[in-house]
Coordinates of C-alpha atoms in Angstrom, one line a residue:
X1 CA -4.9 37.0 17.8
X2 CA -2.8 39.9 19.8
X3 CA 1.1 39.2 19.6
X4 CA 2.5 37.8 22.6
X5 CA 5.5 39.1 24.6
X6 CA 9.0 39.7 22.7
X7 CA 10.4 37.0 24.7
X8 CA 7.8 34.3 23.4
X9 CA 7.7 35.3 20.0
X10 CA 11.9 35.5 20.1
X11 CA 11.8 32.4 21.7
X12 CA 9.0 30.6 19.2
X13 CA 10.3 32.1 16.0
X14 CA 13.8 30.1 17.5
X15 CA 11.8 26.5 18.3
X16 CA 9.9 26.6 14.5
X17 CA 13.2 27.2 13.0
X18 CA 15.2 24.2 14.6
X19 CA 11.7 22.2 13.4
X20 CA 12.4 23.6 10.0
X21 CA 15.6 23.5 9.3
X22 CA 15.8 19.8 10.4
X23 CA 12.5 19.2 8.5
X24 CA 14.0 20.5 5.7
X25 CA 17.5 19.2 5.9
X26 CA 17.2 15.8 8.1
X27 CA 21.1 15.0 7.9
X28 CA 22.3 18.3 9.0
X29 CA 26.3 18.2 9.6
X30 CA 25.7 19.6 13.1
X31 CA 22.5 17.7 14.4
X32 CA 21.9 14.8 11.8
X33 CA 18.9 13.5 14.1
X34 CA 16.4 13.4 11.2
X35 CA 12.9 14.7 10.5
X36 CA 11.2 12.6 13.0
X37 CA 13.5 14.2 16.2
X38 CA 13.3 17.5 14.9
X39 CA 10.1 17.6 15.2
X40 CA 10.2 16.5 18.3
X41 CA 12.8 18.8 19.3
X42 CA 11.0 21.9 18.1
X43 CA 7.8 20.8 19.8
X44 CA 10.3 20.4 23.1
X45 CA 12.0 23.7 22.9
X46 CA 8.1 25.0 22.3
X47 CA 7.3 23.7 25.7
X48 CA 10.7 24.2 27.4
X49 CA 10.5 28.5 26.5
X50 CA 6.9 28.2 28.0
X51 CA 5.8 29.4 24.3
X52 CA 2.7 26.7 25.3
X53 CA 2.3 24.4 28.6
X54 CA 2.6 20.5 28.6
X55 CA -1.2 20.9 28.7
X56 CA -1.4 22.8 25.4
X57 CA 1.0 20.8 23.6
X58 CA -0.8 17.9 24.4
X59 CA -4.1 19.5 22.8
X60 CA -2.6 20.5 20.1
X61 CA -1.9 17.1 18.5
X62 CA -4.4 16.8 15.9
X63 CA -5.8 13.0 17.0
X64 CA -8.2 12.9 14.2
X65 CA -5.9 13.4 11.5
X66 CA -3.4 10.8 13.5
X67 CA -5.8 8.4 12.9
X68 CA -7.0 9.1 9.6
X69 CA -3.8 8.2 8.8
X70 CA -2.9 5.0 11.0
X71 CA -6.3 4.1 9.4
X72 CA -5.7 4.3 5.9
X73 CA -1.7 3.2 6.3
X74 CA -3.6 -0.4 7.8
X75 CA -6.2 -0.8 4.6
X76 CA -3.9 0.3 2.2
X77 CA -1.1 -2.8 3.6
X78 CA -4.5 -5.6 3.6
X79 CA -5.5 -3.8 -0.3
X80 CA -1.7 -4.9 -1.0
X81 CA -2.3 -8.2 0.4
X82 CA -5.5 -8.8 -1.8
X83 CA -3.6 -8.1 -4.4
X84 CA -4.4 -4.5 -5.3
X85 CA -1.5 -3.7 -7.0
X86 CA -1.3 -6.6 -9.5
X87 CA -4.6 -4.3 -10.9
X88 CA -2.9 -1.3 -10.8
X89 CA 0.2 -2.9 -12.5
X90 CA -2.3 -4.2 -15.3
X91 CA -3.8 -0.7 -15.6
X92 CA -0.4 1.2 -15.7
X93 CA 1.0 -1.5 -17.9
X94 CA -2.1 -2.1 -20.3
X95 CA -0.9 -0.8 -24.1
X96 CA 1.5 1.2 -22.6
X97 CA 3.4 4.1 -24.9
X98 CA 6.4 4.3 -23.4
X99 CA 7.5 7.2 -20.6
X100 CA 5.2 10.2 -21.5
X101 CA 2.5 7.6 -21.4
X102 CA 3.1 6.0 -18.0
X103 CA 3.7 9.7 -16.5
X104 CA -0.1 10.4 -17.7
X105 CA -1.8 7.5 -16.0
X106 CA 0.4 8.2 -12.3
X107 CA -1.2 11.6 -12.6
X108 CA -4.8 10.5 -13.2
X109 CA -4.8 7.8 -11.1
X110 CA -3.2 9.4 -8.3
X111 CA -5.5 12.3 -8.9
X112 CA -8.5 10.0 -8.9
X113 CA -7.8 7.9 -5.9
X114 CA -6.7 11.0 -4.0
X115 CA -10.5 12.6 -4.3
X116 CA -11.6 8.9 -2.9
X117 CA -9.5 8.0 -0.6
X118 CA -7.4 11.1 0.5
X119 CA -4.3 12.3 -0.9
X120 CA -2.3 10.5 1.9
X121 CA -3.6 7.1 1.0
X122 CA -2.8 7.3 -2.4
X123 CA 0.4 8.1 -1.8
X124 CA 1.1 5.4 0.6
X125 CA -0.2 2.7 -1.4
X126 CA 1.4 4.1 -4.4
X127 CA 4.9 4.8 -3.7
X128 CA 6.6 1.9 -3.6
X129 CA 4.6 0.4 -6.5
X130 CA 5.7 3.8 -8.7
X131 CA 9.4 2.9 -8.0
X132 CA 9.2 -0.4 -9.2
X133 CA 7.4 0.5 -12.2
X134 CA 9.7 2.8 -13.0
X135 CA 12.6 -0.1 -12.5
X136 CA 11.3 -2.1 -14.4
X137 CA 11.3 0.5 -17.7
X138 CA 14.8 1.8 -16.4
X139 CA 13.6 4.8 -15.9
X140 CA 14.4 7.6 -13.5
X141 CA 12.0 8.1 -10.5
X142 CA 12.8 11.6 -9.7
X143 CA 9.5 12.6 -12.6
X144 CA 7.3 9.9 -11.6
X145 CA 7.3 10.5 -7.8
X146 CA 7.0 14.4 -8.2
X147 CA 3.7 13.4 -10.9
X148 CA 2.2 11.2 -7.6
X149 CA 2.7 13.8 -4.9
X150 CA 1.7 16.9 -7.0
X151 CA -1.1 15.0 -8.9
X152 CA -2.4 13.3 -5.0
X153 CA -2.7 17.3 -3.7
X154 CA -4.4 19.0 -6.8
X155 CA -7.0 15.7 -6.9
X156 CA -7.4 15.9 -3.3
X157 CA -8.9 19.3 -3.6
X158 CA -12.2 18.1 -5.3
X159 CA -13.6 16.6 -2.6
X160 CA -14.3 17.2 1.0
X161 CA -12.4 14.1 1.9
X162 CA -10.0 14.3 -0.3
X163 CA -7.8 15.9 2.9
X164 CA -8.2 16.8 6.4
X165 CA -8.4 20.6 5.8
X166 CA -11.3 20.5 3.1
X167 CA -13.0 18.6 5.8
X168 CA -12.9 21.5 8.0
X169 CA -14.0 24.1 5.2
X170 CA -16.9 21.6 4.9
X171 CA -17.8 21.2 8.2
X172 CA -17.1 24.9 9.1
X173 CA -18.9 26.2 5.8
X174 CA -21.8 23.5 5.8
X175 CA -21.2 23.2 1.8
X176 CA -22.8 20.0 0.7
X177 CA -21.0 17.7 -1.0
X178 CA -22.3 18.0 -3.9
X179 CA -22.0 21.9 -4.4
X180 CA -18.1 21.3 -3.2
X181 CA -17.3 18.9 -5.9
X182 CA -19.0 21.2 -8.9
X183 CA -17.1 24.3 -7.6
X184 CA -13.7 23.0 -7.4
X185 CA -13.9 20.1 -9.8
X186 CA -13.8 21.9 -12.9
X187 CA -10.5 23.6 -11.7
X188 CA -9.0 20.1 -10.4
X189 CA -9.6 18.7 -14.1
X190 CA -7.7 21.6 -15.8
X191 CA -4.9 21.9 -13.0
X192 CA -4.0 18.3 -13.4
X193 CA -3.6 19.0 -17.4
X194 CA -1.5 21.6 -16.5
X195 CA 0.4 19.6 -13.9
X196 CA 1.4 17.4 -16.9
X197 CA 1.9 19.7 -19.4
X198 CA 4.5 20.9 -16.9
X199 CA 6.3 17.7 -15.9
X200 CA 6.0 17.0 -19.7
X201 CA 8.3 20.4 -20.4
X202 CA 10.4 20.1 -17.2
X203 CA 11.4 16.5 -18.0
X204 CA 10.6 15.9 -22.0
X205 CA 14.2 15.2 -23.3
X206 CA 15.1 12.8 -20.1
X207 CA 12.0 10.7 -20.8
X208 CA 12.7 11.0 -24.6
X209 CA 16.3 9.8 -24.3
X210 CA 14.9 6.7 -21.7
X211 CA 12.5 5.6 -23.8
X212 CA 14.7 5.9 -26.8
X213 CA 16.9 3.6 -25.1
X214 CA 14.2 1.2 -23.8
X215 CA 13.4 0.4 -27.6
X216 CA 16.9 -0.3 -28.1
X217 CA 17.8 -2.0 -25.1
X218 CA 18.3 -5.8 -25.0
X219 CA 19.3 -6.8 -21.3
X220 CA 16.5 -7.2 -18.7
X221 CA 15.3 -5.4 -16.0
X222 CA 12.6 -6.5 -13.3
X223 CA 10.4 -8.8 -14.1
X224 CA 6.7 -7.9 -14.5
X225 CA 5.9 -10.5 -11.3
X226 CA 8.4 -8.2 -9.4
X227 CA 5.9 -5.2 -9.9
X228 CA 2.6 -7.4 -9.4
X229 CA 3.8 -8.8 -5.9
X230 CA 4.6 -5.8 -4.6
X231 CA 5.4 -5.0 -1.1
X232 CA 5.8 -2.3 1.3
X233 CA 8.4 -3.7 3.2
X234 CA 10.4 -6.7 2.4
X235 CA 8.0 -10.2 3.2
X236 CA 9.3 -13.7 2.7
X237 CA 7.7 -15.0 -0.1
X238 CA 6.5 -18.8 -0.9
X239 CA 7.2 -20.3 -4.1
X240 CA 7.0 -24.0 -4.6
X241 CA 9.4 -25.8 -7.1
X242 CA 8.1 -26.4 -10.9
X243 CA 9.3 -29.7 -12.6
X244 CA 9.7 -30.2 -16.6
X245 CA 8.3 -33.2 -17.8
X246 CA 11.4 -35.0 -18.3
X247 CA 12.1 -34.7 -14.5
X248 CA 8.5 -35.7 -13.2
X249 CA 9.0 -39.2 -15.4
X250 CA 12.6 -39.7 -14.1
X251 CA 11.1 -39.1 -10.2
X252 CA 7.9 -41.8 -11.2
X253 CA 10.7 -44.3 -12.8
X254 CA 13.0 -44.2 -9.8
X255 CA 9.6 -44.3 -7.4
X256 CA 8.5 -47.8 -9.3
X257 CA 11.8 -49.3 -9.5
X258 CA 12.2 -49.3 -5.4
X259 CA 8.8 -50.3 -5.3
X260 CA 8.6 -53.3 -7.6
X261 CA 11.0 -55.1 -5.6
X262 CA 8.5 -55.3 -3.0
X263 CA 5.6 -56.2 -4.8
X264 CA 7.5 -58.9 -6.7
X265 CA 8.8 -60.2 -3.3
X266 CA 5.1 -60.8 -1.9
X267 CA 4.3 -62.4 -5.2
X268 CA 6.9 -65.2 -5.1
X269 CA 6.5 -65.5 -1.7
X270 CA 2.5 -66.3 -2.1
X271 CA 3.6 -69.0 -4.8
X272 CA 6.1 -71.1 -2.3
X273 CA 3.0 -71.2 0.1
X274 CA 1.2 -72.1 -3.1
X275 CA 3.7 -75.6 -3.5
X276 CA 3.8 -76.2 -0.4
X277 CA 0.4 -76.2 -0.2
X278 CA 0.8 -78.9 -3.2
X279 CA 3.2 -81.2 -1.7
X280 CA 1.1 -81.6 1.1
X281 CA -1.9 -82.9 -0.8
X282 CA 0.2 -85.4 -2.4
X283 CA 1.6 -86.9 0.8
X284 CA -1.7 -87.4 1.9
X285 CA -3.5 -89.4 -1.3
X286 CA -0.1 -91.8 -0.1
X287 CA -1.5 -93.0 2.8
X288 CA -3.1 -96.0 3.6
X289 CA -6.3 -96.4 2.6
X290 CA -7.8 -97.8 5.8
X291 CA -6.9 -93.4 7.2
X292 CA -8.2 -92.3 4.0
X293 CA -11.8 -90.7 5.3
X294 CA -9.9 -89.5 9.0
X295 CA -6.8 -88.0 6.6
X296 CA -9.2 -86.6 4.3
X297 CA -11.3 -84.6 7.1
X298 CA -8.2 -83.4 8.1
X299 CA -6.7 -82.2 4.8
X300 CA -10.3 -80.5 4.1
X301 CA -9.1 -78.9 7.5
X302 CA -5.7 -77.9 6.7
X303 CA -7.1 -76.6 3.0
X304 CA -9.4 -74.1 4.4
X305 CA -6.5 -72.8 7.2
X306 CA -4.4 -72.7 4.1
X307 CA -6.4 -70.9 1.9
X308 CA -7.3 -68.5 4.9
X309 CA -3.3 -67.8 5.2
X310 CA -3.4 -67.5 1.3
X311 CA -5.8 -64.7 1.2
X312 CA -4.2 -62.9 4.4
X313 CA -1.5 -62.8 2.5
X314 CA -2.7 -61.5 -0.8
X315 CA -4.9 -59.1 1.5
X316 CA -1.5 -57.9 2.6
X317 CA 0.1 -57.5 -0.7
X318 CA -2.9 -55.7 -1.6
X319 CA -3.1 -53.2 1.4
X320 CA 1.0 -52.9 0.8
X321 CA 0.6 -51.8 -3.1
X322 CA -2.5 -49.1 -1.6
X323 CA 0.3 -47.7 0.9
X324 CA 3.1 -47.8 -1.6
X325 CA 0.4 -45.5 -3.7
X326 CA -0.6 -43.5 -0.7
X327 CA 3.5 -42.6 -0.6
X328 CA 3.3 -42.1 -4.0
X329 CA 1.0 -39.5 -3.5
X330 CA 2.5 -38.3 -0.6
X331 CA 6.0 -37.7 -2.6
X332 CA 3.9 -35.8 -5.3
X333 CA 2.2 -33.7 -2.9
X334 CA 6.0 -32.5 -1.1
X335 CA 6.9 -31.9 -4.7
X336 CA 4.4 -29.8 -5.5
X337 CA 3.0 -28.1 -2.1
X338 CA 1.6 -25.2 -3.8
X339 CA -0.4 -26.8 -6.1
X340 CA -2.2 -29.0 -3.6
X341 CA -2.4 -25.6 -1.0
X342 CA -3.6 -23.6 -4.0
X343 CA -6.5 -26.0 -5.0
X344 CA -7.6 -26.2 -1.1
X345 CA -7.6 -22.5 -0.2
X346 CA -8.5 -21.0 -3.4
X347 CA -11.9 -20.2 -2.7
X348 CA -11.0 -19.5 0.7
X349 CA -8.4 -16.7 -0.5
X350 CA -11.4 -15.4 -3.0
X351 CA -13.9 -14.9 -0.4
X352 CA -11.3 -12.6 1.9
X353 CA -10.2 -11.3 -1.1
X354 CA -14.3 -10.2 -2.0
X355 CA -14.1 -9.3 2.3
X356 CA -11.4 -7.2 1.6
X357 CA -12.7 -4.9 -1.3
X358 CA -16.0 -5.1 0.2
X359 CA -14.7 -3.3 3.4
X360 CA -12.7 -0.6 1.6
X361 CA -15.8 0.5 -0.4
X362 CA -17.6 0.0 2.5
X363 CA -15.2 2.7 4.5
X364 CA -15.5 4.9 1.3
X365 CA -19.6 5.3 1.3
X366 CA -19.0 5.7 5.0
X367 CA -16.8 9.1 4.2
X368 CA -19.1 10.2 0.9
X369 CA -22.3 10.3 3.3
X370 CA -20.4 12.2 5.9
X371 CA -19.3 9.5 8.8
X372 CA -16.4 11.1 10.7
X373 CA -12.8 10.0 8.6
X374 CA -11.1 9.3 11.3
X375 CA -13.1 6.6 13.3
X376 CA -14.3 5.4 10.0
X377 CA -10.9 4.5 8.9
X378 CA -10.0 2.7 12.3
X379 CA -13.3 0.7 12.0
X380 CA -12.6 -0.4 8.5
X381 CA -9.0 -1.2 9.2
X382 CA -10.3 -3.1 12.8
X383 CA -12.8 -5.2 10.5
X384 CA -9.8 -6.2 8.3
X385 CA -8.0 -7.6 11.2
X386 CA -10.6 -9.2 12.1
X387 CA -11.3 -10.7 9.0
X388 CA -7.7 -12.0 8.4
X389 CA -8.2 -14.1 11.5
X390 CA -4.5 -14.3 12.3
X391 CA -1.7 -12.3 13.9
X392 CA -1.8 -9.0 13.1
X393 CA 2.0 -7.7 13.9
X394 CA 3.2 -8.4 10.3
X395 CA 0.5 -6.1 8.6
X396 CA 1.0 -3.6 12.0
X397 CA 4.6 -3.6 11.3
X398 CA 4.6 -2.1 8.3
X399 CA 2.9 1.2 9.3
X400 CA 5.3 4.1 9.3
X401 CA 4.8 5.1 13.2
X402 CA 7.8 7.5 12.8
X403 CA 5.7 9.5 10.1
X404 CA 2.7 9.6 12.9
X405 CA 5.7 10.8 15.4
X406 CA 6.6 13.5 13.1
X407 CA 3.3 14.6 12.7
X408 CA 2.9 15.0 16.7
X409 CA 6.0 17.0 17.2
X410 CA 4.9 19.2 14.2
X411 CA 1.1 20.2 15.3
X412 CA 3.0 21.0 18.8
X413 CA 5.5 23.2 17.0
X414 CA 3.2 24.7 14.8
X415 CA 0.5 25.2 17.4
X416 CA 3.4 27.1 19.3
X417 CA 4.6 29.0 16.3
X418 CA 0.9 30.6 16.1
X419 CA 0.3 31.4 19.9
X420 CA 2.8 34.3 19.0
X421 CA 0.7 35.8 17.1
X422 CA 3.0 36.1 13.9
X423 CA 0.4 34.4 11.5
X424 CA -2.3 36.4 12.8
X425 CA -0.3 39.5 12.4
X426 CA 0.4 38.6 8.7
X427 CA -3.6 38.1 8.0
X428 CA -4.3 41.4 9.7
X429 CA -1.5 43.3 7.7
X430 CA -2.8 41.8 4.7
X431 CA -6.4 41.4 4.6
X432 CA -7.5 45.3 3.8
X433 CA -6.1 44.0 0.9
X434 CA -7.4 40.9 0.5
X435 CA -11.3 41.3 -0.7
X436 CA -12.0 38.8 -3.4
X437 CA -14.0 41.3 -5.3
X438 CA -11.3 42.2 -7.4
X439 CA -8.3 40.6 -9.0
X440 CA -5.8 41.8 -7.3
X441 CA -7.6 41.1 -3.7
X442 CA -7.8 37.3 -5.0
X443 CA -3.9 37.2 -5.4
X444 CA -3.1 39.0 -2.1
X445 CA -5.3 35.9 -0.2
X446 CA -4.0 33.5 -2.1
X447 CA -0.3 34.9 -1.9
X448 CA -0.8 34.9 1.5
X449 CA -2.3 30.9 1.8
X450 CA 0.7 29.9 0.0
X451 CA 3.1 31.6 2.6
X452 CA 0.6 30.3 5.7
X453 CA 0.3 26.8 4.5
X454 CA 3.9 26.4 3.9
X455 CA 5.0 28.2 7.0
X456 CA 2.8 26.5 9.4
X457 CA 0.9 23.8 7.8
X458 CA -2.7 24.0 5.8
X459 CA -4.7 22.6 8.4
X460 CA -3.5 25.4 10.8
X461 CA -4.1 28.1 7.9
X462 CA -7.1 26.8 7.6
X463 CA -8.6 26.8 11.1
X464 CA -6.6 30.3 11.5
X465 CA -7.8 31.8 8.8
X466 CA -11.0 30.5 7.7
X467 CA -13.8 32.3 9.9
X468 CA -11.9 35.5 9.0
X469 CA -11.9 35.1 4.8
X470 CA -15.4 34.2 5.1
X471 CA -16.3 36.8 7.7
X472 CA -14.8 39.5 5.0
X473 CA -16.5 37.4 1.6
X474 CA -19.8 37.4 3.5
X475 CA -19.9 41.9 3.8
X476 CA -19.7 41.6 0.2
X477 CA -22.1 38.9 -0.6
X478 CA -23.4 35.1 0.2
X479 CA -22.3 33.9 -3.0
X480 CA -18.5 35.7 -2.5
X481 CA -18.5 33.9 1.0
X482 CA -18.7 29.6 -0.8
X483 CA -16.4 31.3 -3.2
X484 CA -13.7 32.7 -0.8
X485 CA -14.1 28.8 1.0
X486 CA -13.9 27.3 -2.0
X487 CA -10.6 29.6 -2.7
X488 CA -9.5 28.4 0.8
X489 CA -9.7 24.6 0.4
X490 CA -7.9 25.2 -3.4
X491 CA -5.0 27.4 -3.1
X492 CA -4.4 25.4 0.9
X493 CA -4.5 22.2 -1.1
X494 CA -2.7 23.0 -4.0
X495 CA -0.5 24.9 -1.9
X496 CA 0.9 21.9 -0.9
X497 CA 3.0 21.3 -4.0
X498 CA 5.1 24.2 -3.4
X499 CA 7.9 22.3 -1.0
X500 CA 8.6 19.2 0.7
X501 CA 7.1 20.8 4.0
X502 CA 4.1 21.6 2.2
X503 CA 1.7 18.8 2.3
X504 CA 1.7 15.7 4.1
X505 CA 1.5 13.7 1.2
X506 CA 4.9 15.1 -0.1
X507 CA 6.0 14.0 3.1
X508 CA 4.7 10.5 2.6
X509 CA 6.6 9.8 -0.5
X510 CA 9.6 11.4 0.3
X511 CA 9.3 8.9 3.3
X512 CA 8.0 5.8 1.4
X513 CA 10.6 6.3 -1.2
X514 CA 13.5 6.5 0.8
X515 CA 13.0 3.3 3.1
X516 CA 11.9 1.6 -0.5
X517 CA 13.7 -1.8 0.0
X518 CA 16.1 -2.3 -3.2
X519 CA 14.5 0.5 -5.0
X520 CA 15.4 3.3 -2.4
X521 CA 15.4 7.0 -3.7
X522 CA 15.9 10.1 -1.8
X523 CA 13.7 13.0 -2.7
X524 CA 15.9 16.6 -1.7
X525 CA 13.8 19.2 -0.7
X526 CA 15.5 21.1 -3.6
X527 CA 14.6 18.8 -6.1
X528 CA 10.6 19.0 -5.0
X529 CA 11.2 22.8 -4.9
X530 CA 12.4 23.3 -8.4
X531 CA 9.2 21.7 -9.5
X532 CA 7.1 23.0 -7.2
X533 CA 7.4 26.5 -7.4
X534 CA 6.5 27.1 -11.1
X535 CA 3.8 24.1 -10.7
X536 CA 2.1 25.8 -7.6
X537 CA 1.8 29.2 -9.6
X538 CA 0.4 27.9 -12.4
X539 CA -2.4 25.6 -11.4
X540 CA -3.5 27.8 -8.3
X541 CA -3.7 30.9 -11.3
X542 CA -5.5 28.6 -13.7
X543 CA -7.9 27.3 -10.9
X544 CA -8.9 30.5 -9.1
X545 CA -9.7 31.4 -12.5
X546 CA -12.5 28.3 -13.1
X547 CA -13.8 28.5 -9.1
X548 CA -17.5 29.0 -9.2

């Protein structure tokens, strides 16, 4: 792409800056707007110094990535519901070894779910859920969210849906899925290892020291229900009241003694009928004998109407002693609502819960046989929705819409930042020196990925840059041209790790981790940076060295 006119690229170099800068630093002393409006400010200023048209800006929001991501947000808040997390809590918390240990398993789970489910998924569902766990054990989160960010990108890279730009390199390269997960697997097992090894050193006499004072500590921290209801957002949360035994008899003692009354009433009230009843047949064996057939026939009479009273009256008491049982029952039943709801619905919640799990592998054999990501993850979130049968607002709510509005702004920036012709410049400065034949022509490309996908994003680097690498790999030979893709979706991917800016994923937890209700933590752009630099080196060296 030919530079544009000095104005434009003056101009668009200004608009990516103010993007950057407040990307970078959200509560700037002069403009403290945040992420979210700076990106929309730089996308503005993009269209404002004509850098691109409304028109363009509007195409250059990336809709399938948009709803990739509203997608997964959506399953990942039903998974939560099903209770998804009390597994992973189990899992994380299962013979657990302190600190060192616990940092291990966020790596390989994250890693692992990231090649599955994309690195943005993972990192949405597991956010919050790392900060309580690390609550819990009193430790710091500052290790544990840099392990799921950095752990999310390298396992992404395995997979051709591990992340929207290995999607492109798939689709663009036509690698099966197959040959793309032999290639780059071998290097996504080793760069994880190395991922630890790093946190391990960067972070070994912290987590020493905590869990040193874990074993010594008496006083209690969260409670291990805490971490196994976890939510993304604060929820009201049902518990019904549990009684000791000694309370349940003193509620049935006081329940009999206001209902004995009663019952003891209709009793003595059934034996007055009873003498009177008496006192009447006496009268009558009194009277003259001359009456006694006539009186007779009429006491038979007054017998069977008394009797019929008798047994009304007994019928009574008896329906009266059912009712005082039926309110018996019903005073057990608003003591203990749970246990009556639980016993009713349980194999109601099961079956959605089976619904649930059933969709989300469905959605993932969906994206392994090559369904497009983005509709897929709509559908699958739609079917959940469906399946809950109620409102949906409360599970809708919790989606983080300002992350999706940061996104926009930032494919409109970016998109601008390119149209002058300053990446494309870089590429064809650089790319005499950039055949993968040699050494030293794999670390000028991948030198120059790193500074592309930080700069302006790796799905951009990737559709800017990928027809070109391969164009170049391919004069050398057809094997050097799945190589040089293969290096593409790598070092773009693992590129990611570098900054804060770098991935959206990083993003995502910085995000997730900051609005954490009660267990908030903000993740500086400096902090990600001192672990990211000598991370990013490392594992891209170590896997453009195992790339086959």
């Amino acid at each position: 792409m030919a530079m544009a006119s000095a104005v434009k690229v003056v101009l668009g170099s200004i608009a990516f800056a103010v993007f950057w800068i407040l990307a970078v630093f959200p509560a700037i002393p002069f403009l403290p707007v945040g992420r979210t409006a700076g990106s929309l400010l730089g996308a503005m200023l993009m269209v404002i110094f004509q850098v691109i048209t409304p028109d363009q800006a509007y195409a250059a929001i990336d809709l399938p990535i948009l709803g990739l991501l509203f997608g997964t947000m959506v399953v990942s808040v039903y998974l939560e519901r099903a209770d998804i997390f009390k597994y992973l809590g189990k899992l994380l918390s299962w013979k657990s070894k302190g600190a060192k240990d616990l940092l291990c398993r966020i790596c390989l789970i994250s890693a692992i779910s990231s090649a599955l489910f994309t690195n943005d998924t993972s990192c949405v569902v597991l956010t919050e859920f790392v900060l309580k766990i690390a609550r819990q054990h009193n430790l710091p989160p500052q290790p544990f969210l840099l392990a799921l960010a950095s752990s999310a990108n390298i396992g992404s890279s395995a997979t051709p849906i591990g992340n929207p730009q290995n999607l492109v390199i798939a689709v663009q390269s036509k690698i099966s899925f197959g040959k793309f997960l032999l290639g780059i697997l071998p290097a996504m097992v080793v760069g994880i290892i190395a991922n630890i090894t790093i946190l391990m050193c960067m972070y070994w006499k912290l987590l020493s020291a905590i869990q040193k004072d874990e074993e010594e500590a008496t006083t209690e921290v969260v409670a291990d229900e805490d971490v196994n209801s976890h939510r993304f957002s604060p929820a009201t949360m049902s518990h019904f009241t549990s009684l000791n035994s000694q309370e349940w008899n003193s509620r049935l003692e006081s329940l009999d003694m206001q209902s004995a009354p009663n019952i003891n009433g209709h009793v003595n009230h059934t034996e007055t009928l009873r003498n009177r009843i008496g006192s009447t047949e006496n009268e009558i064996r009194s009277a003259s004998t001359s009456a006694y057939e006539s009186a007779r026939n009429s006491n038979a009479s007054k017998e069977v109407t008394i009797d019929g009273a008798s047994q009304r009256k007994e019928d009574t008491v008896s329906s009266k002693r059912i009712a005082s049982l039926d309110r018996l029952g019903d005073v057990l039943d608003d003591q203990f609502p749970g246990e009556k709801e639980e016993f009713a619905t349980k194999w109601k919640r099961m079956l959605w819960k089976s619904c649930v799990y059933v969709v989300t592998i469905g959605m993932l054999v969906s994206l392994l046989v090559g369904l497009n990501m983005s509709w897929t993850a709509i559908t699958a979130a739609l079917a959940l929705i469906v399946l809950d049968f109620r409102d949906a607002r409360p599970c809708l709510e919790k989606v983080s819409y300002s992350l999706l509005i940061f996104f926009c702004g930032m494919f409109i920036t970016v998109d601008g930042f390119n149209k002058t012709g300053i990446p494309s410049a870089l590429w064809d400065l650089m790319e005499p020196h950039a055949k993968i034949d040699h050494a030293s022509g794999i670390a000028v490309l991948a030198a120059v990925i790193l500074v592309l996908s930080n700069l302006a994003s790796n799905v951009p680097t990737v559709l800017l840059l990928g027809g070109r690498v391969a164009a170049s790999a391919a004069a050398i030979s057809a094997a050097d041209e799945k190589k040089a893709w293969l290096y593409l979706a790598w070092v773009s991917t693992v590129a990611g790790n570098l900054s804060l800016l770098g991935s959206a994923a990083n993003l995502i937890v910085c995000e997730q981790a900051r609005r954490a209700p009660q267990f908030g933590y903000d993740l500086t752009f400096w902090k990600h940076l001192k672990f990211g630099i000598p991370s990013t080196i490392i594992v891209t060296a170590i896997g453009l060295m195992l790339i086959r």
